[in-house]
mmCIF file with all atom_site columns, C-alpha atoms in Angstrom:
data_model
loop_
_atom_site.group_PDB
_atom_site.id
_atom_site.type_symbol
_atom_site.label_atom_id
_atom_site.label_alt_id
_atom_site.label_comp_id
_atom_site.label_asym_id
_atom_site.label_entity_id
_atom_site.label_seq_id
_atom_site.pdbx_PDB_ins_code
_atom_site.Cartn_x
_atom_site.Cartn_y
_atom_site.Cartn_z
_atom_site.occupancy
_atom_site.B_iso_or_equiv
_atom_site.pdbx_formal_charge
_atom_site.auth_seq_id
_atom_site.auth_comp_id
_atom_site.auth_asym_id
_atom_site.auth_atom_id
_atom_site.pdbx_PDB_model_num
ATOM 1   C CA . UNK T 1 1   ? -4.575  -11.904 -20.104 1.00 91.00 ? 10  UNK T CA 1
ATOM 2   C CA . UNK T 1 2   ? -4.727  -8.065  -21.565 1.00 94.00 ? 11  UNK T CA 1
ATOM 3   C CA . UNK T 1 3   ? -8.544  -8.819  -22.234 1.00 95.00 ? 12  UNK T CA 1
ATOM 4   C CA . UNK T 1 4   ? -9.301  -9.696  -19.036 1.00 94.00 ? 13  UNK T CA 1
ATOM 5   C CA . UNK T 1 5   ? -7.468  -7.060  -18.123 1.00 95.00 ? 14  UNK T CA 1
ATOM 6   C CA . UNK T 1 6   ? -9.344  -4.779  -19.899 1.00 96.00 ? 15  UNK T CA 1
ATOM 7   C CA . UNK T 1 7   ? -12.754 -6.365  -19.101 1.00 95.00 ? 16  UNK T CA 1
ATOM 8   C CA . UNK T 1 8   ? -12.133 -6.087  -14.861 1.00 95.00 ? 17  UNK T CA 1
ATOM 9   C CA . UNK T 1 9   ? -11.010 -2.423  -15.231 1.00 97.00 ? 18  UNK T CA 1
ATOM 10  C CA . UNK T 1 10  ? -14.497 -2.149  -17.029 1.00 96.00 ? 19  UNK T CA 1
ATOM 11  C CA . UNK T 1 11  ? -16.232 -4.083  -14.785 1.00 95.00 ? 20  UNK T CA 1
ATOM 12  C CA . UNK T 1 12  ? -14.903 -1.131  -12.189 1.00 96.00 ? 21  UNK T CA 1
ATOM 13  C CA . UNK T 1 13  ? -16.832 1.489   -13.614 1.00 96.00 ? 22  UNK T CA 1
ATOM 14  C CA . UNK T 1 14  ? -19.801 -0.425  -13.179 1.00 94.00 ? 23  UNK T CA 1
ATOM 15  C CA . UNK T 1 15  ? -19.308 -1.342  -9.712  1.00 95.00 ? 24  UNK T CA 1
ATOM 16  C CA . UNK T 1 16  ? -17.665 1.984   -9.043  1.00 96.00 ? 25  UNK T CA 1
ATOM 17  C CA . UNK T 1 17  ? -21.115 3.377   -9.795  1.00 96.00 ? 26  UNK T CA 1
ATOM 18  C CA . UNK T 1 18  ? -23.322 0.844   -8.433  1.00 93.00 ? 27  UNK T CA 1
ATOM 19  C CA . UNK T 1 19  ? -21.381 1.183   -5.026  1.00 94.00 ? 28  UNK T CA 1
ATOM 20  C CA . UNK T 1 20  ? -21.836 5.536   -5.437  1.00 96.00 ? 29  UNK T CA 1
ATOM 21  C CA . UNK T 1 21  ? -26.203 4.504   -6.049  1.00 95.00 ? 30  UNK T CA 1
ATOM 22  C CA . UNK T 1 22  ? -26.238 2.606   -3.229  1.00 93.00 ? 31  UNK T CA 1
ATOM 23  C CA . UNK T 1 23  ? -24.787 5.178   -0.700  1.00 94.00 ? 32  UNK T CA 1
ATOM 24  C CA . UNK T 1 24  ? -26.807 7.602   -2.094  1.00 96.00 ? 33  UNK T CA 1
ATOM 25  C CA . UNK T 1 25  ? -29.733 5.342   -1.108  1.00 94.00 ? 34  UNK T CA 1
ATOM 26  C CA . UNK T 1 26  ? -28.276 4.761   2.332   1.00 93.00 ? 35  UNK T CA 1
ATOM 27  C CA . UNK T 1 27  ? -27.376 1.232   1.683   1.00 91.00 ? 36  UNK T CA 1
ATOM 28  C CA . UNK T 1 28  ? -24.049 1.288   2.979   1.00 92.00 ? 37  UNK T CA 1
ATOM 29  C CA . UNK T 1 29  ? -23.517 -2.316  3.368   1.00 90.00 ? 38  UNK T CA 1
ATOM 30  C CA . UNK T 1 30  ? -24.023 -2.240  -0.689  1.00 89.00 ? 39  UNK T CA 1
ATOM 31  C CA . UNK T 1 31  ? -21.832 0.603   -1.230  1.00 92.00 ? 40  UNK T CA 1
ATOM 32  C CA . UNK T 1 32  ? -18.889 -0.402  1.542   1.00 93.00 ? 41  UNK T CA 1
ATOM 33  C CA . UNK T 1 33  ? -18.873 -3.797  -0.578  1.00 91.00 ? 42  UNK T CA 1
ATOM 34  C CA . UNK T 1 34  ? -19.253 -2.568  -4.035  1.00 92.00 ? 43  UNK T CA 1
ATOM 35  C CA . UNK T 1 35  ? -16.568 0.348   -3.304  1.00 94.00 ? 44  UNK T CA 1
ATOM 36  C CA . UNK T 1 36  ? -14.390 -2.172  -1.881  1.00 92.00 ? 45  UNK T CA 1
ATOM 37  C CA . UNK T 1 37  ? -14.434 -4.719  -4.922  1.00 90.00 ? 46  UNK T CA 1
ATOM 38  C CA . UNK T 1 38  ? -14.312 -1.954  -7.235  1.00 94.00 ? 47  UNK T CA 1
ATOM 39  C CA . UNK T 1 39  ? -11.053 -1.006  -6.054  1.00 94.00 ? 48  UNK T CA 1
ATOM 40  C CA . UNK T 1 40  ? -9.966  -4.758  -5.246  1.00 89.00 ? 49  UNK T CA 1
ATOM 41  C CA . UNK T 1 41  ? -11.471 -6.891  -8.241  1.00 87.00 ? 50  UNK T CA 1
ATOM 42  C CA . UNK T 1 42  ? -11.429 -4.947  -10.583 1.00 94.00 ? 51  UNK T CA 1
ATOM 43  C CA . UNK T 1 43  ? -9.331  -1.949  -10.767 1.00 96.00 ? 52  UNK T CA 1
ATOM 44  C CA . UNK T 1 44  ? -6.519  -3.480  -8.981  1.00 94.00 ? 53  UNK T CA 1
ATOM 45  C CA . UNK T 1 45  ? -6.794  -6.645  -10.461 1.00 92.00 ? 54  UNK T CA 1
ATOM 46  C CA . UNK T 1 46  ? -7.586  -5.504  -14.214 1.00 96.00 ? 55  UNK T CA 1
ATOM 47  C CA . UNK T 1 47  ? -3.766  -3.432  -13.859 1.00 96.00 ? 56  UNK T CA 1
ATOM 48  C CA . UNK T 1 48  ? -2.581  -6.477  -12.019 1.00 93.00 ? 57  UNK T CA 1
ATOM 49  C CA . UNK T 1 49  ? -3.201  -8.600  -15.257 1.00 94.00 ? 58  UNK T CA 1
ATOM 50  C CA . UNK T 1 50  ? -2.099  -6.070  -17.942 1.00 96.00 ? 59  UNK T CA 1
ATOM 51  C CA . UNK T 1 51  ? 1.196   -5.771  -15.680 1.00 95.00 ? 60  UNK T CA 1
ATOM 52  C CA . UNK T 1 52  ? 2.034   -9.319  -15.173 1.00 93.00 ? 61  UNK T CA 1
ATOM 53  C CA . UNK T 1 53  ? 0.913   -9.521  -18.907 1.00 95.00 ? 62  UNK T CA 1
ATOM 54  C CA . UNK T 1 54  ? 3.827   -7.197  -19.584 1.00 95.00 ? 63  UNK T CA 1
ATOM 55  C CA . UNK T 1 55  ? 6.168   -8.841  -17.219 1.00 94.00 ? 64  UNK T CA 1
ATOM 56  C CA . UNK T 1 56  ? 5.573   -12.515 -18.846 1.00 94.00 ? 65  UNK T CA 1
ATOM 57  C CA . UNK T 1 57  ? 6.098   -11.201 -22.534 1.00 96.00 ? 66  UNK T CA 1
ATOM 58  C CA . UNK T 1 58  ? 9.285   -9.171  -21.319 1.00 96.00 ? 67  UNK T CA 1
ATOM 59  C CA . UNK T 1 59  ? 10.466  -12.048 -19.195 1.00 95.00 ? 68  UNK T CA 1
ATOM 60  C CA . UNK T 1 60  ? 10.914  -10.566 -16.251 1.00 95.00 ? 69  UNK T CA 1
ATOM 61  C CA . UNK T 1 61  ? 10.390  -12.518 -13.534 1.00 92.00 ? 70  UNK T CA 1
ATOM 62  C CA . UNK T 1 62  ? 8.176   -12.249 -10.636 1.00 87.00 ? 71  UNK T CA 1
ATOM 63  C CA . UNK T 1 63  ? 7.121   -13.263 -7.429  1.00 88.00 ? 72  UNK T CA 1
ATOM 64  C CA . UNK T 1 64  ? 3.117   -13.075 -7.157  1.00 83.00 ? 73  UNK T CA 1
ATOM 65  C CA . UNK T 1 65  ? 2.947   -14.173 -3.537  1.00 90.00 ? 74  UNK T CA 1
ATOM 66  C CA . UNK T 1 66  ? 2.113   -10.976 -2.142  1.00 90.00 ? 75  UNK T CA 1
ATOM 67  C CA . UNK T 1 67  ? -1.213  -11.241 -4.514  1.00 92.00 ? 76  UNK T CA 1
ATOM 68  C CA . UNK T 1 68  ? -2.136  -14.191 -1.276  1.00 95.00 ? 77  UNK T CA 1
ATOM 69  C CA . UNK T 1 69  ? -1.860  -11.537 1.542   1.00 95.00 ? 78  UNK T CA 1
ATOM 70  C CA . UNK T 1 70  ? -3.822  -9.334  -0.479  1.00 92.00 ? 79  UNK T CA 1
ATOM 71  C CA . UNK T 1 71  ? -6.818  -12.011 -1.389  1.00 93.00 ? 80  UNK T CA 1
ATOM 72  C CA . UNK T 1 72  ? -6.082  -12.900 3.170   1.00 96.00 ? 81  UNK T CA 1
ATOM 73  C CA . UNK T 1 73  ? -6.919  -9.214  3.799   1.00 94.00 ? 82  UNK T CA 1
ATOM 74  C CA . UNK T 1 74  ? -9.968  -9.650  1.678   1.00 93.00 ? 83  UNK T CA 1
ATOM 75  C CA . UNK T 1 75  ? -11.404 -12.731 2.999   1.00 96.00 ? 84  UNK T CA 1
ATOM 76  C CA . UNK T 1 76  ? -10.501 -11.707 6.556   1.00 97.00 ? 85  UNK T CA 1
ATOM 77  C CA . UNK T 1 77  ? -13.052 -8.433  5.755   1.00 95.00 ? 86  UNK T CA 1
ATOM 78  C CA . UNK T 1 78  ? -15.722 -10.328 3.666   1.00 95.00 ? 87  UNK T CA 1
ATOM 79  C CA . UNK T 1 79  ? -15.915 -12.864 6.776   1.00 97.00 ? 88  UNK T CA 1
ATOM 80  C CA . UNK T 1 80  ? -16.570 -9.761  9.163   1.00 97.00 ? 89  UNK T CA 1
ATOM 81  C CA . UNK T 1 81  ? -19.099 -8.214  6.686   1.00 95.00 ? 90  UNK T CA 1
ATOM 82  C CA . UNK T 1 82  ? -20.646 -11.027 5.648   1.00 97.00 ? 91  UNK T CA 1
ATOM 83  C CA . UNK T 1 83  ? -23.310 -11.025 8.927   1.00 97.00 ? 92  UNK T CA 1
ATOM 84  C CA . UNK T 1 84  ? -24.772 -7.719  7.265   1.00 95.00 ? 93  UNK T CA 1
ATOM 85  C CA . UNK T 1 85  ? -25.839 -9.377  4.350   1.00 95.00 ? 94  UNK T CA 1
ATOM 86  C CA . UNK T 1 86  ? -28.326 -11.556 6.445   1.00 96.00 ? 95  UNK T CA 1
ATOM 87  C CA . UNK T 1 87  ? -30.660 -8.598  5.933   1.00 95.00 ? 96  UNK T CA 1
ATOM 88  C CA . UNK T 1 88  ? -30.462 -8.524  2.211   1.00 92.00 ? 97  UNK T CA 1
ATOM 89  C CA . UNK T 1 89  ? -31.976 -10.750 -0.231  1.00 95.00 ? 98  UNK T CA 1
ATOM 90  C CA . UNK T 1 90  ? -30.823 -14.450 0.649   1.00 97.00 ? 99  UNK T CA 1
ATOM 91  C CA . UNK T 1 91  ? -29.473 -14.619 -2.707  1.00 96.00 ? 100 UNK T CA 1
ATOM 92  C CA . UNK T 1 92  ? -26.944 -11.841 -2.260  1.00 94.00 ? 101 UNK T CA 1
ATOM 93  C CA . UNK T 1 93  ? -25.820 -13.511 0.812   1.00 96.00 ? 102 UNK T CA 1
ATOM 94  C CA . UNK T 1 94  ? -25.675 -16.872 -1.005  1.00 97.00 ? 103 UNK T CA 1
ATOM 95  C CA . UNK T 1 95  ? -23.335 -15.001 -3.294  1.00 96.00 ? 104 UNK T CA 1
ATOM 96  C CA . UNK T 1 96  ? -21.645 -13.429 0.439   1.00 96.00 ? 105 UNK T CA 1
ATOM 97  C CA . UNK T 1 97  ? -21.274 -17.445 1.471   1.00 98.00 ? 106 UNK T CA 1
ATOM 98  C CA . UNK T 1 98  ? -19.585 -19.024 -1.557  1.00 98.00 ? 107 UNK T CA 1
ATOM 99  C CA . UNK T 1 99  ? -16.913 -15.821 -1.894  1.00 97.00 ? 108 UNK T CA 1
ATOM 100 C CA . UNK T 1 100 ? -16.170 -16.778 2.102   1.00 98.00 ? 109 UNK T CA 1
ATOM 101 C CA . UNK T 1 101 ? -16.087 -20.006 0.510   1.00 98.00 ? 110 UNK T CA 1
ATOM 102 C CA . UNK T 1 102 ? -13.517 -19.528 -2.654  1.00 98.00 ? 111 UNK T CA 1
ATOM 103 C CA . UNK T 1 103 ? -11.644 -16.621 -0.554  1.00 97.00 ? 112 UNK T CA 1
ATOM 104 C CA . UNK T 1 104 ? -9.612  -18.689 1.731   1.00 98.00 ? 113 UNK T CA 1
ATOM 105 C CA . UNK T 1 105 ? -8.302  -21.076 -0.823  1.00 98.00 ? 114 UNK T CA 1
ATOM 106 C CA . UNK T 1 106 ? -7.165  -18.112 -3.470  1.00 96.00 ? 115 UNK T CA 1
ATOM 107 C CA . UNK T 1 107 ? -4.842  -16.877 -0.103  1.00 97.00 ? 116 UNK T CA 1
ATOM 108 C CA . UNK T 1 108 ? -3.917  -19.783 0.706   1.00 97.00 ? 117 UNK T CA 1
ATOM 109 C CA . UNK T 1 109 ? -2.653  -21.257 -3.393  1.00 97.00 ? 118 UNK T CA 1
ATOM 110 C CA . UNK T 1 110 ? -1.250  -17.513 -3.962  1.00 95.00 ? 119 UNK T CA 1
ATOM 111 C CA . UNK T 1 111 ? 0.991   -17.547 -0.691  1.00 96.00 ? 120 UNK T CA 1
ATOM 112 C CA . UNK T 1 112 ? 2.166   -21.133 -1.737  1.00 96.00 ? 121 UNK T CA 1
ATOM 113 C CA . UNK T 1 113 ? 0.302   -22.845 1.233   1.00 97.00 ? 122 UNK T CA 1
ATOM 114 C CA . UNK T 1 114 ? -1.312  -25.385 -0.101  1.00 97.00 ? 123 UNK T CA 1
ATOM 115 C CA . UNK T 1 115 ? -1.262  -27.089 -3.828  1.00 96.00 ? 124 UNK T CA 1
ATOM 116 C CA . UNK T 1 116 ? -3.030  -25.481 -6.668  1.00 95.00 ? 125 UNK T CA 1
ATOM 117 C CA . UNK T 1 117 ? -4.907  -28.969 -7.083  1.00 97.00 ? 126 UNK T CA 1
ATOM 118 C CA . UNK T 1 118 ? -7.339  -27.585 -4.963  1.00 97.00 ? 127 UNK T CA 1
ATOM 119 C CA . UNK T 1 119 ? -8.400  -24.939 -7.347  1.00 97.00 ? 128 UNK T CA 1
ATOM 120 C CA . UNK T 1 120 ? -11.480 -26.653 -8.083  1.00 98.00 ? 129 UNK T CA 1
ATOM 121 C CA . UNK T 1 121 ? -12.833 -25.901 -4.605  1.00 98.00 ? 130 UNK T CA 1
ATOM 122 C CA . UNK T 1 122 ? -13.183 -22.326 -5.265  1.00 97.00 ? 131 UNK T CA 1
ATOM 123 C CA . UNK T 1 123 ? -13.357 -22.690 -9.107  1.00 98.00 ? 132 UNK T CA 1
ATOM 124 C CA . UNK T 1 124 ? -16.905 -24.161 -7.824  1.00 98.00 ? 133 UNK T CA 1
ATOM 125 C CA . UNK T 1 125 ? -17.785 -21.506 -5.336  1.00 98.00 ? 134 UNK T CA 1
ATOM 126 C CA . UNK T 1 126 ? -17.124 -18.673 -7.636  1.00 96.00 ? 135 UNK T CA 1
ATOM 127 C CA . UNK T 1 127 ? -18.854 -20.245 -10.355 1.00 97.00 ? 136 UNK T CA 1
ATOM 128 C CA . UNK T 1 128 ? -21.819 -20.743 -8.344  1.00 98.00 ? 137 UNK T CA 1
ATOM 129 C CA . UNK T 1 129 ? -21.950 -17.071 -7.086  1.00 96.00 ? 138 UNK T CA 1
ATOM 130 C CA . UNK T 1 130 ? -21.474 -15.802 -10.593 1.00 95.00 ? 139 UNK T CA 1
ATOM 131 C CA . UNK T 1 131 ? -24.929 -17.726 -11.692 1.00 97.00 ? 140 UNK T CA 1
ATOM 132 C CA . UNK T 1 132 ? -26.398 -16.673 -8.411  1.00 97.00 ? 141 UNK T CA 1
ATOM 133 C CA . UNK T 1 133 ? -25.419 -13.287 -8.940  1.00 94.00 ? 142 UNK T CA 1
ATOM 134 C CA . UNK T 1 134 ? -26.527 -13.114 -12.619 1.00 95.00 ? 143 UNK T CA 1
ATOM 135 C CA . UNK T 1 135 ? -30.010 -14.139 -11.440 1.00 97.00 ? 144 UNK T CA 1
ATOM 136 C CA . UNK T 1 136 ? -29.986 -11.514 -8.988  1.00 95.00 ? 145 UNK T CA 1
ATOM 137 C CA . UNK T 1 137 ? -28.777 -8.807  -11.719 1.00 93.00 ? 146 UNK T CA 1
ATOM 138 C CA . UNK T 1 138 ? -31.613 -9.660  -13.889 1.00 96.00 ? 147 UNK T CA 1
ATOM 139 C CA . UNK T 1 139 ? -34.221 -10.301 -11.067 1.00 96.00 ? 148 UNK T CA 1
ATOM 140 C CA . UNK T 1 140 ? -33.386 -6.265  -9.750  1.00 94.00 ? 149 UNK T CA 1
ATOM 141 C CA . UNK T 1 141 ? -33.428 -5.265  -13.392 1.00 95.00 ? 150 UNK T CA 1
ATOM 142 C CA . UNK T 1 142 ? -36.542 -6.700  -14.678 1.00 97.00 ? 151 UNK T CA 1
ATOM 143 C CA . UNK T 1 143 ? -38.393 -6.099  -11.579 1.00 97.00 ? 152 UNK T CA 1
ATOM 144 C CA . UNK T 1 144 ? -37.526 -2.692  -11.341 1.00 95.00 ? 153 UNK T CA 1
ATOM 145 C CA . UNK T 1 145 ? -38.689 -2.285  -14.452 1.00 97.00 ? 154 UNK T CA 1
ATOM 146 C CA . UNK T 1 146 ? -41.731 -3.462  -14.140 1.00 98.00 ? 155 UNK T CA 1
ATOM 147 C CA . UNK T 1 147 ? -42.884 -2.324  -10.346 1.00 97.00 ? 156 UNK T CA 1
ATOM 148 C CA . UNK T 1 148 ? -43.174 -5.702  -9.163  1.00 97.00 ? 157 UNK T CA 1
ATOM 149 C CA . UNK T 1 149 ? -41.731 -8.943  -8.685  1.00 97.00 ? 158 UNK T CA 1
ATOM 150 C CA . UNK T 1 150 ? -41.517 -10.268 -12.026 1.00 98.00 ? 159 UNK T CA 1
ATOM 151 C CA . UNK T 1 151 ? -38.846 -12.644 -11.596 1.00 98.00 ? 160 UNK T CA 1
ATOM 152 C CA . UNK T 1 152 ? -38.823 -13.997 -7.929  1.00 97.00 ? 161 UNK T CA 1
ATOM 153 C CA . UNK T 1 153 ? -36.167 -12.860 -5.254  1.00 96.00 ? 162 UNK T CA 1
ATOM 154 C CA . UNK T 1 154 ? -36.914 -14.636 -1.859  1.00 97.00 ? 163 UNK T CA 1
ATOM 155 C CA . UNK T 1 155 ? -36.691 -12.474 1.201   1.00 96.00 ? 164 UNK T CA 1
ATOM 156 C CA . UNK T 1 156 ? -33.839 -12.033 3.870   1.00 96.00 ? 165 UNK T CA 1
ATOM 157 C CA . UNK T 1 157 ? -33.080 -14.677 5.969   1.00 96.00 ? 166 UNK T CA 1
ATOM 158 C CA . UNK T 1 158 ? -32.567 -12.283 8.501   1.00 95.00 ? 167 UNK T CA 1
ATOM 159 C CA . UNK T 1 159 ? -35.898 -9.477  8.939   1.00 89.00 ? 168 UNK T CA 1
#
């Protein structure tokens, strides 16, 4: 739990930074959603984990339910943003479509709604965005790199 801990907080520099290129580059879709899982993801949920990390080793006990408003907040703006990303790569709104996906049922198995046997639902969704995403990562990278579309990246599904 530390580790991962340690990894999201780094993971926040990186996003942190990624969401500062793209509003330098007027892509404020890309930076509003960057910033915003930055802050969300990672930071908050990299001290989340070394906290209830502490808690759990110190036995104090905890109630973790407010963790499902937070993840209903989240979902509740992905869903609103997630139109914008119809003018991006369809890959990064594939990504967009499976976190609208997995959101929901994190809010709802935090907050106690339903059972945590559903965690395979967005186990599945996030794992799916992750590979999409990876792609995507080393599509930009490579391609970048070499001033022209090395690995493919289709269009947006929206011109």
């Amino acid at each position: 739990m530390p580790l991962l801990g340690l990894w999201l907080l780094g993971g926040f520099v990186i996003q942190f930074t990624v969401a500062i290129l793209d509003y330098k580059s007027n892509n404020s879709t890309g930076g509003n959603t960057f910033l915003f899982f930055a802050a969300f993801f990672m930071f908050v949920g990299g001290v989340e984990m070394l906290l209830k990390y502490d808690m759990i080793v110190r036995q104090v006990p905890f109630d973790a339910r407010i963790d499902g408003w937070a993840w209903a907040v989240l979902t509740m703006v992905l869903w609103l943003w997630t139109p914008a990303f119809l003018k991006n790569t369809a890959l990064l709104f594939a990504i967009v479509a499976l976190l609208d996906v997995a959101l929901p049922f994190v809010a709802l198995m935090d907050l106690g709604l339903i059972g945590k046997s559903n965690a395979f639902i967005p186990a599945w969704a996030l794992l799916g965005a992750g590979i999409v995403g990876i792609y995507l990562s080393g599509a930009l990278v490579v391609n970048t790199a070499f001033g022209r579309e090395v690995l493919p990246l289709p269009g947006p599904l929206v011109p």
